[in-house]
Amino acid sequence: MSSHGMSKTVMVAVLAAVAVGGLLPSAAQARGTGDVVRQGVERLVSEDRYPAALASTTDRDGRVRDYAAGVGDLRTRAKAPLDGQVRAGSNTKTFTAAVVLQLVGEGKVELDAPVERHLPGLLRGDGIDGRVITVRQLLQHTSGLPNYTESMLDAVLGEQRHTYYQPRTLIDVALAHKARFAPGTGVEYSNTNYVVAGLLVEKITGRPLAEQITRRVIERAGLRHTYFPGVGEEGIRGAHPRGYHAPGPGKPLDDITELDPSWGWAAGQLISTPGDLSRFYGALLGGKVLRPAELAEMRRTVAAPAGAGYQPGTRFGLGLFSVPLSCGGLLWGHGGDTPGYSTKTAATDDGRAAAVAVTANMAPTPEASEHAQALVDTALCRK
């Protein structure tokens, strides 16, 4: 889902990077002047061997540039669409966190209250007790809840690709394992935290999570190409590049665009575009989604776990990561890795924003994922 999306994505942890030969798309297109971002997008295709790479950037003056390189379909060789829709993976977590924090601002949720207050009896297991896990710990990955995707990812990529999962089923998968640590004593990225947060939203509002994300976040941020897929909806509605996955090192890329995304739900089900993701993080930091007090809570951070593959200096907020920029200051964002797609997203306090999407969730070359992340830094730091 993400890393930052399964951000250090669980996918990267579970599956080995793949080397794919003979699949080098060459077409490149961009709107705007040639620059370092355009060059970076083209290198993600020509050198890092992604079928397609898309990007959208916003500079301090509000000027937006969209880029696309490679092919959107390896079968037809059609060009990748500018600002095409992709599965946004764990960027969904930031949307879910924003809804929870709006409910905090409305006095309906307390960040440091136990999950048990609203979801009695839901979290019980080996070292797991909802009476001592707080809402803040869910959103900041300090709950100790085991990550359900570690137990089901291979099935989702294979025989259960078209299976619909109820959120409670995902929780049950997690609860079959013991706690990773006592609540508040460690930090570990877990998609389970956000499935619980989604159930919390539904319990408090009495409405579907998809509706709440749409009304409270997507519409408020002015996103025109972002949506939460409906039950059983396996395709992507708008113009989009196909998403690909390799089942093992050296294996051909398989088209995995159509699948049931319910296994990601509140942790990773959204579909969006690089332009909308860039716009969303800019709107979030710009105070258009949350009031100042709740945005300040979202930006209260703890250090990311050492040795887990995060960029140096990465810190976890509530549905948000901060990472030092090479040119000084911080980027704030999330990112997402989900079958077929990987996205890197970020914005800064002065109005800069960038999003990069590639059309394979497992990097075709060893450094490809790092190059995609570095391109976000390049976009934010260019003069």
mmCIF file of N, CA and C in Angstrom, residues 33-81:
data_model
loop_
_atom_site.group_PDB
_atom_site.id
_atom_site.type_symbol
_atom_site.label_atom_id
_atom_site.label_comp_id
_atom_site.label_asym_id
_atom_site.label_seq_id
_atom_site.Cartn_x
_atom_site.Cartn_y
_atom_site.Cartn_z
ATOM 1 N N THR A 33 8.409 23.606 -20.099
ATOM 2 C CA THR A 33 9.765 23.651 -20.629
ATOM 3 C C THR A 33 10.561 22.448 -20.180
ATOM 4 N N GLY A 34 11.591 22.092 -20.977
ATOM 5 C CA GLY A 34 12.482 21.026 -20.571
ATOM 6 C C GLY A 34 13.245 21.447 -19.329
ATOM 7 N N ASP A 35 13.357 20.595 -18.343
ATOM 8 C CA ASP A 35 14.029 20.938 -17.096
ATOM 9 C C ASP A 35 14.467 19.673 -16.388
ATOM 10 N N VAL A 36 15.006 19.825 -15.187
ATOM 11 C CA VAL A 36 15.548 18.673 -14.467
ATOM 12 C C VAL A 36 14.459 17.667 -14.097
ATOM 13 N N VAL A 37 13.242 18.124 -13.897
ATOM 14 C CA VAL A 37 12.165 17.188 -13.579
ATOM 15 C C VAL A 37 11.830 16.359 -14.807
ATOM 16 N N ARG A 38 11.730 17.015 -15.947
ATOM 17 C CA ARG A 38 11.462 16.282 -17.179
ATOM 18 C C ARG A 38 12.559 15.253 -17.436
ATOM 19 N N GLN A 39 13.793 15.656 -17.239
ATOM 20 C CA GLN A 39 14.905 14.731 -17.444
ATOM 21 C C GLN A 39 14.813 13.561 -16.476
ATOM 22 N N GLY A 40 14.427 13.845 -15.238
ATOM 23 C CA GLY A 40 14.304 12.781 -14.242
ATOM 24 C C GLY A 40 13.196 11.804 -14.570
ATOM 25 N N VAL A 41 12.072 12.320 -15.040
ATOM 26 C CA VAL A 41 10.966 11.448 -15.428
ATOM 27 C C VAL A 41 11.390 10.533 -16.568
ATOM 28 N N GLU A 42 12.102 11.086 -17.545
ATOM 29 C CA GLU A 42 12.544 10.276 -18.683
ATOM 30 C C GLU A 42 13.558 9.222 -18.253
ATOM 31 N N ARG A 43 14.414 9.554 -17.276
ATOM 32 C CA ARG A 43 15.394 8.564 -16.795
ATOM 33 C C ARG A 43 14.720 7.420 -16.055
ATOM 34 N N LEU A 44 13.616 7.696 -15.363
ATOM 35 C CA LEU A 44 12.898 6.621 -14.682
ATOM 36 C C LEU A 44 12.432 5.557 -15.669
ATOM 37 N N VAL A 45 12.207 5.961 -16.909
ATOM 38 C CA VAL A 45 11.802 5.018 -17.952
ATOM 39 C C VAL A 45 13.017 4.426 -18.656
ATOM 40 N N SER A 46 13.916 5.281 -19.123
ATOM 41 C CA SER A 46 15.020 4.804 -19.964
ATOM 42 C C SER A 46 16.081 4.049 -19.182
ATOM 43 N N GLU A 47 16.342 4.452 -17.934
ATOM 44 C CA GLU A 47 17.395 3.823 -17.137
ATOM 45 C C GLU A 47 16.846 2.913 -16.043
ATOM 46 N N ASP A 48 15.783 3.348 -15.387
ATOM 47 C CA ASP A 48 15.233 2.555 -14.279
ATOM 48 C C ASP A 48 14.175 1.564 -14.729
ATOM 49 N N ARG A 49 13.769 1.643 -16.014
ATOM 50 C CA ARG A 49 12.988 0.610 -16.663
ATOM 51 C C ARG A 49 11.531 0.500 -16.207
ATOM 52 N N TYR A 50 11.015 1.591 -15.638
ATOM 53 C CA TYR A 50 9.572 1.613 -15.390
ATOM 54 C C TYR A 50 8.851 1.737 -16.732
ATOM 55 N N PRO A 51 7.707 1.064 -16.916
ATOM 56 C CA PRO A 51 6.960 1.246 -18.160
ATOM 57 C C PRO A 51 6.589 2.706 -18.405
ATOM 58 N N ALA A 52 6.146 3.385 -17.344
ATOM 59 C CA ALA A 52 5.792 4.800 -17.470
ATOM 60 C C ALA A 52 6.109 5.518 -16.169
ATOM 61 N N ALA A 53 6.337 6.818 -16.291
ATOM 62 C CA ALA A 53 6.534 7.674 -15.127
ATOM 63 C C ALA A 53 5.767 8.968 -15.363
ATOM 64 N N LEU A 54 5.023 9.403 -14.360
ATOM 65 C CA LEU A 54 4.243 10.634 -14.421
ATOM 66 C C LEU A 54 4.667 11.535 -13.272
ATOM 67 N N ALA A 55 4.557 12.834 -13.460
ATOM 68 C CA ALA A 55 4.882 13.759 -12.384
ATOM 69 C C ALA A 55 4.060 15.030 -12.527
ATOM 70 N N SER A 56 3.854 15.698 -11.398
ATOM 71 C CA SER A 56 3.215 17.008 -11.383
ATOM 72 C C SER A 56 3.908 17.845 -10.321
ATOM 73 N N THR A 57 4.212 19.087 -10.662
ATOM 74 C CA THR A 57 4.894 19.966 -9.719
ATOM 75 C C THR A 57 4.181 21.313 -9.646
ATOM 76 N N THR A 58 4.279 21.923 -8.479
ATOM 77 C CA THR A 58 3.770 23.271 -8.270
ATOM 78 C C THR A 58 4.885 24.103 -7.664
ATOM 79 N N ASP A 59 5.207 25.260 -8.257
ATOM 80 C CA ASP A 59 6.280 26.082 -7.702
ATOM 81 C C ASP A 59 5.717 27.115 -6.735
ATOM 82 N N ARG A 60 6.604 27.951 -6.181
ATOM 83 C CA ARG A 60 6.176 28.919 -5.169
ATOM 84 C C ARG A 60 5.144 29.902 -5.705
ATOM 85 N N ASP A 61 5.152 30.128 -7.009
ATOM 86 C CA ASP A 61 4.214 31.069 -7.618
ATOM 87 C C ASP A 61 2.902 30.413 -8.029
ATOM 88 N N GLY A 62 2.759 29.115 -7.731
ATOM 89 C CA GLY A 62 1.538 28.420 -8.052
ATOM 90 C C GLY A 62 1.485 27.848 -9.456
ATOM 91 N N ARG A 63 2.590 27.932 -10.204
ATOM 92 C CA ARG A 63 2.591 27.392 -11.559
ATOM 93 C C ARG A 63 2.689 25.870 -11.516
ATOM 94 N N VAL A 64 1.803 25.214 -12.242
ATOM 95 C CA VAL A 64 1.745 23.757 -12.263
ATOM 96 C C VAL A 64 2.345 23.238 -13.562
ATOM 97 N N ARG A 65 3.155 22.201 -13.473
ATOM 98 C CA ARG A 65 3.701 21.527 -14.645
ATOM 99 C C ARG A 65 3.423 20.034 -14.519
ATOM 100 N N ASP A 66 2.964 19.430 -15.597
ATOM 101 C CA ASP A 66 2.699 17.994 -15.630
ATOM 102 C C ASP A 66 3.634 17.333 -16.635
ATOM 103 N N TYR A 67 4.052 16.123 -16.308
ATOM 104 C CA TYR A 67 5.005 15.388 -17.132
ATOM 105 C C TYR A 67 4.558 13.937 -17.297
ATOM 106 N N ALA A 68 4.898 13.344 -18.426
ATOM 107 C CA ALA A 68 4.677 11.919 -18.628
ATOM 108 C C ALA A 68 5.744 11.373 -19.552
ATOM 109 N N ALA A 69 6.263 10.198 -19.226
ATOM 110 C CA ALA A 69 7.250 9.531 -20.072
ATOM 111 C C ALA A 69 6.906 8.054 -20.144
ATOM 112 N N GLY A 70 7.309 7.415 -21.230
ATOM 113 C CA GLY A 70 7.077 5.988 -21.368
ATOM 114 C C GLY A 70 5.739 5.676 -22.001
ATOM 115 N N VAL A 71 5.314 4.422 -21.839
ATOM 116 C CA VAL A 71 4.055 3.987 -22.432
ATOM 117 C C VAL A 71 3.058 3.616 -21.347
ATOM 118 N N GLY A 72 1.802 3.930 -21.616
ATOM 119 C CA GLY A 72 0.755 3.614 -20.667
ATOM 120 C C GLY A 72 0.233 2.205 -20.802
ATOM 121 N N ASP A 73 0.641 1.520 -21.864
ATOM 122 C CA ASP A 73 0.177 0.158 -22.106
ATOM 123 C C ASP A 73 1.269 -0.580 -22.868
ATOM 124 N N LEU A 74 1.864 -1.588 -22.245
ATOM 125 C CA LEU A 74 2.951 -2.323 -22.887
ATOM 126 C C LEU A 74 2.477 -3.125 -24.089
ATOM 127 N N ARG A 75 1.205 -3.430 -24.153
ATOM 128 C CA ARG A 75 0.675 -4.200 -25.280
ATOM 129 C C ARG A 75 0.465 -3.317 -26.509
ATOM 130 N N THR A 76 -0.176 -2.164 -26.311
ATOM 131 C CA THR A 76 -0.491 -1.294 -27.453
ATOM 132 C C THR A 76 0.582 -0.256 -27.717
ATOM 133 N N ARG A 77 1.469 -0.030 -26.728
ATOM 134 C CA ARG A 77 2.520 0.985 -26.805
ATOM 135 C C ARG A 77 1.962 2.395 -26.836
ATOM 136 N N ALA A 78 0.733 2.575 -26.401
ATOM 137 C CA ALA A 78 0.147 3.912 -26.324
ATOM 138 C C ALA A 78 0.924 4.760 -25.319
ATOM 139 N N LYS A 79 1.077 6.029 -25.619
ATOM 140 C CA LYS A 79 1.813 6.917 -24.730
ATOM 141 C C LYS A 79 1.139 7.025 -23.362
ATOM 142 N N ALA A 80 1.950 7.220 -22.340
ATOM 143 C CA ALA A 80 1.408 7.441 -20.998
ATOM 144 C C ALA A 80 0.664 8.769 -20.973
ATOM 145 N N PRO A 81 -0.529 8.814 -20.395
ATOM 146 C CA PRO A 81 -1.305 10.061 -20.380
ATOM 147 C C PRO A 81 -0.767 11.054 -19.359
#
